[in-house]
Short mmCIF file of C-alpha atoms in Angstrom, two decimals:
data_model
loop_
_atom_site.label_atom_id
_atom_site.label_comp_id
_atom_site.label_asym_id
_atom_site.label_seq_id
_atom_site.Cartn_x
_atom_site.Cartn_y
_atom_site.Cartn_z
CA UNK A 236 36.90 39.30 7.17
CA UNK A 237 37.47 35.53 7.15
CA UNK A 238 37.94 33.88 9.93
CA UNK A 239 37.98 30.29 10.71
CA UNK A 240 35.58 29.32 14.55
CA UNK A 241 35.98 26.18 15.67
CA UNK A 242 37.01 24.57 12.07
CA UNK A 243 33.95 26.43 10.55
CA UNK A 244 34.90 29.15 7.98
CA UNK A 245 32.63 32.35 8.60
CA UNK A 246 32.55 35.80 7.37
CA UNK A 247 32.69 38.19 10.54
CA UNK A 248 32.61 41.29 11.31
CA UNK A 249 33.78 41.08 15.01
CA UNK A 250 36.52 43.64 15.57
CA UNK A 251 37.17 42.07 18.53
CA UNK A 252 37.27 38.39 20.38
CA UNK A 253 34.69 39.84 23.08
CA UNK A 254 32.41 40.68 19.98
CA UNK A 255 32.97 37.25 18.30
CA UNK A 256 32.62 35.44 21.27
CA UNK A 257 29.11 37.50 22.03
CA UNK A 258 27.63 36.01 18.37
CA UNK A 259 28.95 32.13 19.11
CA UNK A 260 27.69 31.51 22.65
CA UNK A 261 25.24 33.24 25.26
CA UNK A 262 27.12 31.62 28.17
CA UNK A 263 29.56 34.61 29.93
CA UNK A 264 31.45 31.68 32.23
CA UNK A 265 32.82 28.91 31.57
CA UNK A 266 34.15 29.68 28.52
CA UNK A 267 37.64 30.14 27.13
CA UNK A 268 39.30 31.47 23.51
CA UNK A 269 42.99 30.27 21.48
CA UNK A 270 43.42 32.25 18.53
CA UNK A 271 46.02 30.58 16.24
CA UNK A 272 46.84 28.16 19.17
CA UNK A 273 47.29 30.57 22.21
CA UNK A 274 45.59 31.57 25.04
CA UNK A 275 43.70 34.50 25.20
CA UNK A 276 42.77 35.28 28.71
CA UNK A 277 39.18 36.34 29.16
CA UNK A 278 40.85 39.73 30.15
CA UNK A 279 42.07 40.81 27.42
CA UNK A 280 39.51 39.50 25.11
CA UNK A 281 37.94 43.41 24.77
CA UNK A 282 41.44 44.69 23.64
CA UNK A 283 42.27 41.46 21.89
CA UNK A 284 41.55 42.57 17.55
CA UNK A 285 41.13 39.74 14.88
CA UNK A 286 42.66 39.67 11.81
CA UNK A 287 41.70 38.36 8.50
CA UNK A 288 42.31 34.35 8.38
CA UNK A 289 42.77 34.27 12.00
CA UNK A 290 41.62 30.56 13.57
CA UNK A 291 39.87 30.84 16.97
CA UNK A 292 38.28 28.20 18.93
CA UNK A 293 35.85 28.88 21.61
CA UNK A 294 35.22 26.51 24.68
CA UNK A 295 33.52 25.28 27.24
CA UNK A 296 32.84 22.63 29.24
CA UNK A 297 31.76 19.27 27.98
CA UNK A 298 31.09 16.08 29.96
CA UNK A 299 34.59 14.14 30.91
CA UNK A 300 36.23 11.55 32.85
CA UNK B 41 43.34 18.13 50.38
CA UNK B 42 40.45 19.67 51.13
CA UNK B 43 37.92 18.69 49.23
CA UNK B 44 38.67 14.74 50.43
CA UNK B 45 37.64 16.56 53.84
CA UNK B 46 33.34 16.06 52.27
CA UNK B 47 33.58 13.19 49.97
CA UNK B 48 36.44 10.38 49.00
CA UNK B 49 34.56 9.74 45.81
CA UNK B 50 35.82 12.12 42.68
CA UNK B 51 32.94 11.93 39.79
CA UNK B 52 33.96 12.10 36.42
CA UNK B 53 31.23 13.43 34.49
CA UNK B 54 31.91 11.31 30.81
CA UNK B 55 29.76 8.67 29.78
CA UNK B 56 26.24 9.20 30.76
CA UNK B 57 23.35 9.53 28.90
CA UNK B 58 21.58 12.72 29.76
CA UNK B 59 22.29 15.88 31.73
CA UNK B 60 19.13 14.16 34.17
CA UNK B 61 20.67 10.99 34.30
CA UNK B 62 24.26 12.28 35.33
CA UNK B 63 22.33 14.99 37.99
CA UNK B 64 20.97 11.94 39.68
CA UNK B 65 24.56 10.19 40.02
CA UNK B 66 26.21 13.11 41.16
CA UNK B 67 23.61 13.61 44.02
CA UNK B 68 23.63 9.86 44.88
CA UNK B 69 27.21 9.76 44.94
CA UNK B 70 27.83 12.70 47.21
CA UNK B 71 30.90 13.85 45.73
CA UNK B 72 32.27 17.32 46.28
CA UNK B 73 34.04 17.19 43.31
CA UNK B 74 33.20 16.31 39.48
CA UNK B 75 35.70 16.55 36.61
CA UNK B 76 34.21 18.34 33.06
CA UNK B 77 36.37 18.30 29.85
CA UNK B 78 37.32 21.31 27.55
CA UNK B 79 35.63 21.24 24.07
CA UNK B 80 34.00 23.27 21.32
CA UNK B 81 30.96 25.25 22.28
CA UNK B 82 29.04 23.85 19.67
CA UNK B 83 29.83 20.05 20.55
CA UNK B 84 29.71 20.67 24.39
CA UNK B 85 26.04 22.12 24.62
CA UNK B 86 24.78 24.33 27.36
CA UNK B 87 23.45 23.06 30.60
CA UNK B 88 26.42 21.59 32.61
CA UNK B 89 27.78 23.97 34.41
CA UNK B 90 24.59 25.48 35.09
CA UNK B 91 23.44 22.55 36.59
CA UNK B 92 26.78 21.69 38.73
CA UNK B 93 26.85 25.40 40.04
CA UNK B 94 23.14 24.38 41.07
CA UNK B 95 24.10 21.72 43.08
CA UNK B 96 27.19 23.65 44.54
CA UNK B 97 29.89 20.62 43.14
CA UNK B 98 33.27 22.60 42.02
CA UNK B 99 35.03 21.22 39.01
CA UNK B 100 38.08 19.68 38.53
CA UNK B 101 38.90 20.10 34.42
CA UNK B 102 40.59 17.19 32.51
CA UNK B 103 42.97 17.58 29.31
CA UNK B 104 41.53 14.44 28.63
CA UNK B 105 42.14 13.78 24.42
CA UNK B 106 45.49 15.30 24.86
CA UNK B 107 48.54 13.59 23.24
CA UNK B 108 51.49 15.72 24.18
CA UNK B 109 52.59 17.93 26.80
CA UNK B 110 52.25 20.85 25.01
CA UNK B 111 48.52 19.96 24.30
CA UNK B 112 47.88 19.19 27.74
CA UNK B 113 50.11 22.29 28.57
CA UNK B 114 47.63 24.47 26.49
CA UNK B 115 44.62 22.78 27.49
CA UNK B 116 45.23 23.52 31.34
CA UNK B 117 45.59 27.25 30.57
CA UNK B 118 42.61 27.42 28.45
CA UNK B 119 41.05 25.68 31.44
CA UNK B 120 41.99 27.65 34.50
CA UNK B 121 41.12 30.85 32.33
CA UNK B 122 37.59 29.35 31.64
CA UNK B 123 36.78 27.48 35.21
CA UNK B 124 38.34 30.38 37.40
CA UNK B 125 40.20 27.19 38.78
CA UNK B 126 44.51 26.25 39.70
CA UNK B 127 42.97 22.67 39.62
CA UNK B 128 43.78 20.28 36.68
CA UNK B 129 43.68 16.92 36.43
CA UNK B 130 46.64 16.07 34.40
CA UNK B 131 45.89 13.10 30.98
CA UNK B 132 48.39 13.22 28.59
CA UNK B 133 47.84 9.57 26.77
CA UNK B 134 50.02 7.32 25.42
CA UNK B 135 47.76 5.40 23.09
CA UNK B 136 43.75 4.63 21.37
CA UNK B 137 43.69 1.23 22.51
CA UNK B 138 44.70 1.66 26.07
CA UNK B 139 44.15 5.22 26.86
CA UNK B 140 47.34 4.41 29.23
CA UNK B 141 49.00 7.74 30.50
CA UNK B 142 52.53 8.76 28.59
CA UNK B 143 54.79 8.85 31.85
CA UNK B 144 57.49 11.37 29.78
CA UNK B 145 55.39 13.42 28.68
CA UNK B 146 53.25 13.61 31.67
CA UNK B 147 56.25 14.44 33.75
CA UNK B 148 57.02 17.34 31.79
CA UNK B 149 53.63 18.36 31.51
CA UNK B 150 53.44 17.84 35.56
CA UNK B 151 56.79 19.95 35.96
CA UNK B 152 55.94 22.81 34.09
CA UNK B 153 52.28 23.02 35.30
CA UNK B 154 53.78 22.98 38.63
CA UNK B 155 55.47 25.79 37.70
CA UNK B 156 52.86 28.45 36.31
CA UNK B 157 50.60 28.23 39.47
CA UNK B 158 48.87 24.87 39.08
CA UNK B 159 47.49 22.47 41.70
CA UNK B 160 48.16 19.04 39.29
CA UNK B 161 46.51 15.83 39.88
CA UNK B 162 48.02 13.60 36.73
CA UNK B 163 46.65 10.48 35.73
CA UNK B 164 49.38 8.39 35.47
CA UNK B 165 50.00 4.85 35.40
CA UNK B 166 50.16 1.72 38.82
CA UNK B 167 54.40 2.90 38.59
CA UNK B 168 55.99 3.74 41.71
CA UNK B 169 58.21 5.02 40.59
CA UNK B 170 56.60 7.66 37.95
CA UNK B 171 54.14 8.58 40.91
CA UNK B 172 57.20 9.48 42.98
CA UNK B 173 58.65 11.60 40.50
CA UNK B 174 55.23 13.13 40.13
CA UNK B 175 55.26 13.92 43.54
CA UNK B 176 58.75 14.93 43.39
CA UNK B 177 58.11 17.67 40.83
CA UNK B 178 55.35 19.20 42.99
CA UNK B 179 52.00 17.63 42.14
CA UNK B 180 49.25 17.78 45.31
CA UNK B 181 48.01 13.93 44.32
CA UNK B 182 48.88 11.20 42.20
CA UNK B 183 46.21 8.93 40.38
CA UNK B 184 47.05 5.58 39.51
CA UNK B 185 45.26 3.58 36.91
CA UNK B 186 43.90 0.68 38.32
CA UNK B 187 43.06 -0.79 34.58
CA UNK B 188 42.75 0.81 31.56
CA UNK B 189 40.08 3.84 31.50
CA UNK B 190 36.35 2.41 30.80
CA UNK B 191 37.98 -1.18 31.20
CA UNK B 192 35.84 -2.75 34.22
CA UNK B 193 38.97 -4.42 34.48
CA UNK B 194 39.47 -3.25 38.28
CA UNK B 195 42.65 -3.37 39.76
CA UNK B 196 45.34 -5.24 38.30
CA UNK B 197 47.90 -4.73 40.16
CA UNK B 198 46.49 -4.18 43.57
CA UNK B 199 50.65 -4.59 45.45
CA UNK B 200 51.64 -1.60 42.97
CA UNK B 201 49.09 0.73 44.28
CA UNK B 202 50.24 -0.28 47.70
CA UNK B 203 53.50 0.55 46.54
CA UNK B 204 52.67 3.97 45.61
CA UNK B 205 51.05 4.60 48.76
CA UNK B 206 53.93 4.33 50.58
CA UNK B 207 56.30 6.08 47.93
CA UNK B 208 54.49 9.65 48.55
CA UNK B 209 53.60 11.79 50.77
CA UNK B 210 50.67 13.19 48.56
CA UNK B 211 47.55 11.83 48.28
CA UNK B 212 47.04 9.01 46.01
CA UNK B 213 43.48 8.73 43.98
CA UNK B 214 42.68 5.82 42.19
CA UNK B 215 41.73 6.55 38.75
CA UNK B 216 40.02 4.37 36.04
CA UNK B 217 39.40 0.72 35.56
CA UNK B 218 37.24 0.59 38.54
CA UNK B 219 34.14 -1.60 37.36
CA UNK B 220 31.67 -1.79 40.72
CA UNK B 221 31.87 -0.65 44.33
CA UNK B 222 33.79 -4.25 45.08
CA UNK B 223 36.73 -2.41 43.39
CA UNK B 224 36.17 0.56 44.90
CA UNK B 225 36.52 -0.77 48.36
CA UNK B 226 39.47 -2.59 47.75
CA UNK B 227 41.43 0.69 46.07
CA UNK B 228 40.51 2.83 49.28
CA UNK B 229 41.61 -0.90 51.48
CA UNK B 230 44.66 -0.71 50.05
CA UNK B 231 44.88 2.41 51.51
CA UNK B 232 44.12 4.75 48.60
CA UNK B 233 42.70 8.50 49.35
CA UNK B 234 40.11 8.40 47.16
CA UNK B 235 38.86 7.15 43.87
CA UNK B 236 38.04 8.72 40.96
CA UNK B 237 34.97 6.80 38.82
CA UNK B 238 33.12 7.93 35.94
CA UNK B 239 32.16 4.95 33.58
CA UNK B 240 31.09 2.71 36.35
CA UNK B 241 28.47 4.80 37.74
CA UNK B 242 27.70 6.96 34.23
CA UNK B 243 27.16 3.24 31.84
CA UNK B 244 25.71 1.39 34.36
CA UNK B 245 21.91 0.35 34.40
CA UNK B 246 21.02 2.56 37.10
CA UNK B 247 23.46 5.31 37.36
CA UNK B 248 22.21 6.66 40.94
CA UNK B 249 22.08 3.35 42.06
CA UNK B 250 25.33 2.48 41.48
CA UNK B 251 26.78 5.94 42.49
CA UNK B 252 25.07 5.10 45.94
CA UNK B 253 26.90 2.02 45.55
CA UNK B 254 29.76 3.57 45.05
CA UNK B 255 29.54 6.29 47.79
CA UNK B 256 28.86 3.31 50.70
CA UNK B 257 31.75 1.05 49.18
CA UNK B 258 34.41 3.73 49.65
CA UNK B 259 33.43 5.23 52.97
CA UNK B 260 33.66 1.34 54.07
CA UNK B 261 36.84 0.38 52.26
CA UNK B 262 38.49 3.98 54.11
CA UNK B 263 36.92 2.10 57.42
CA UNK B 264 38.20 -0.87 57.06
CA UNK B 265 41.49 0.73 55.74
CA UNK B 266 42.03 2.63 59.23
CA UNK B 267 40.16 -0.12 61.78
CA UNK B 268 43.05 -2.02 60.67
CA UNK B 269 42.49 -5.65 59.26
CA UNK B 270 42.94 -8.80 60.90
CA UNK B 271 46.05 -10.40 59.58
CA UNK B 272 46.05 -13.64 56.97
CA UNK B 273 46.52 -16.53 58.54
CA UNK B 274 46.75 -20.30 56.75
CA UNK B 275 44.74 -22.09 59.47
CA UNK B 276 41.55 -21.90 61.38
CA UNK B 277 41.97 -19.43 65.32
CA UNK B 278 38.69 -20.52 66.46
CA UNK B 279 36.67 -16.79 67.66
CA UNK B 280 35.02 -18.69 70.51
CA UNK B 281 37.01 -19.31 74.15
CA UNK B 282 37.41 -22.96 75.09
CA UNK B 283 37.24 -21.32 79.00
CA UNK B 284 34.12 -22.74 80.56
CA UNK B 285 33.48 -25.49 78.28
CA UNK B 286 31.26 -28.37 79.57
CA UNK B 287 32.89 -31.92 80.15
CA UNK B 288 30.75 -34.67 79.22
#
């Protein structure tokens, strides 16, 4: 399926966000997921399924004032 | 609050150079508490908060680059859920060119954040009467802007923070515009809590030299704050006792 990861447009198999989230980043803290502009708490990211199209950004902390 | 109890000097981590560098200043400054910002995985890089969980410095996340509540709203979930923390420091700006806080929209941001569990410390602007209404609607500190963010400027309106000292009962951090530890001393004489500073320790020369500069500036403006000041007088009061003086 298409899905669109932090503005980039990828093909993906990830059923889930866990699995997506396992193929963008290495880091397990620190890191949090919207999919088409809401939350999705890291507990329910196992149980959370993506769809075709869906946009998900993954994040994590960044130097800031 | 209790992290003023180890250090009145927040750190906000934006502006320096290298991971190294901004180590250094963190250390120097002795602050127990740094602020990080939310962003893409790929743009943020890895190393941060391996590093501050090294050094045992909790974070305090920013929704700095938000424009609206609801951003900032969003942001601070996204936050908590990735930090494991109720902490937020509260930005929702007004505009580019001064990076000036939006007092509506911060106060609905505030309220609601309030409301879903949050311990909110907005960034708001030197008005007394937005930091009372801030205070009002629950936050646990209120942070001033002493000048615009990265500025230098210092503090503009130094009778306005002392304002908004005496308007709440939270504490009151000032945040941004602070340009060397002169400033610093004078926001925590006017009898500020603590001071937030990132740009003028992260863009100066020496970064851990001026964090250490930082770090002695406010622990003597707090001790000057509370030894109490001699009052301003317009003429001379001569320190020395005319008792005893020899007559010629």
């Amino acid at each position: 399926m298409r899905l669109t990861v932090n503005g980039n447009v990828i093909e993906s198999d990830a059923a889930t966000v866990q699995a997506l989230v396992q193929t963008i980043t290495e880091a397990r803290r620190g890191v949090a997921v919207a999919v088409n502009g809401e939350v999705v708490p890291r507990s329910t990211w196992g149980l959370t399924a993506l769809a075709d199209g869906d946009a998900v950004e993954v994040l994590t902390a960044a130097q800031g004032g | 609050m209790d992290f003023l109890d180890k250090s009145r000097l927040i750190l906000g981590t934006g502006g320096a150079n290298s991971l190294a560098a901004l180590e250094e200043a963190i250390v120097a400054s002795g602050t127990a508490l740094v602020t990080v910002a939310l962003r893409r995985v790929d743009a943020a890089g890895p190393g941060l908060l391996p590093m501050l969980d090294r050094l045992g410095v909790p974070v305090l996340p920013n929704t700095a680059g938000c424009y609206t509540a609801g951003d900032a709203v969003k942001t601070a979930h996204l936050a908590r859920d990735a930090f494991e923390t109720d902490l937020v420091k509260l930005e929702v700006i007004g505009d580019e060119r001064t990076l000036l806080p939006d007092g509506v929209e911060l106060l609905r941001a505030a309220e609601t954040l309030v409301g879903d569990g949050f311990r909110v410390l907005p960034y708001t602007s030197d008005d007394p009467i937005l930091a009372r209404r801030l205070a009002d609607v629950g936050c646990v500190a209120v942070m001033p802007a002493g000048s615009p963010i990265g500025s230098g400027l210092g503090i503009s309106n130094p009778h306005h923070i002392r304002l908004i000292r005496q308007s709440v009962d939270v504490p009151v951090v000032l945040d941004a515009g602070i340009g060397t530890a002169s400033d610093a001393a004078l926001a925590m004489e006017l009898g500020c809590d603590a001071v937030l500073i990132a740009s003028a320790i992260t863009r100066a020369s020496a970064p851990a030299e001026m964090a250490s500069a930082m770090r002695h500036a406010v622990v003597a403006g707090r001790l000057a704050f509370t030894a109490g000041r001699i009052p301003r007088r317009f003429h001379a009061v001569a320190s020395t006792s005319d008792l005893g003086i020899a007559q010629w």
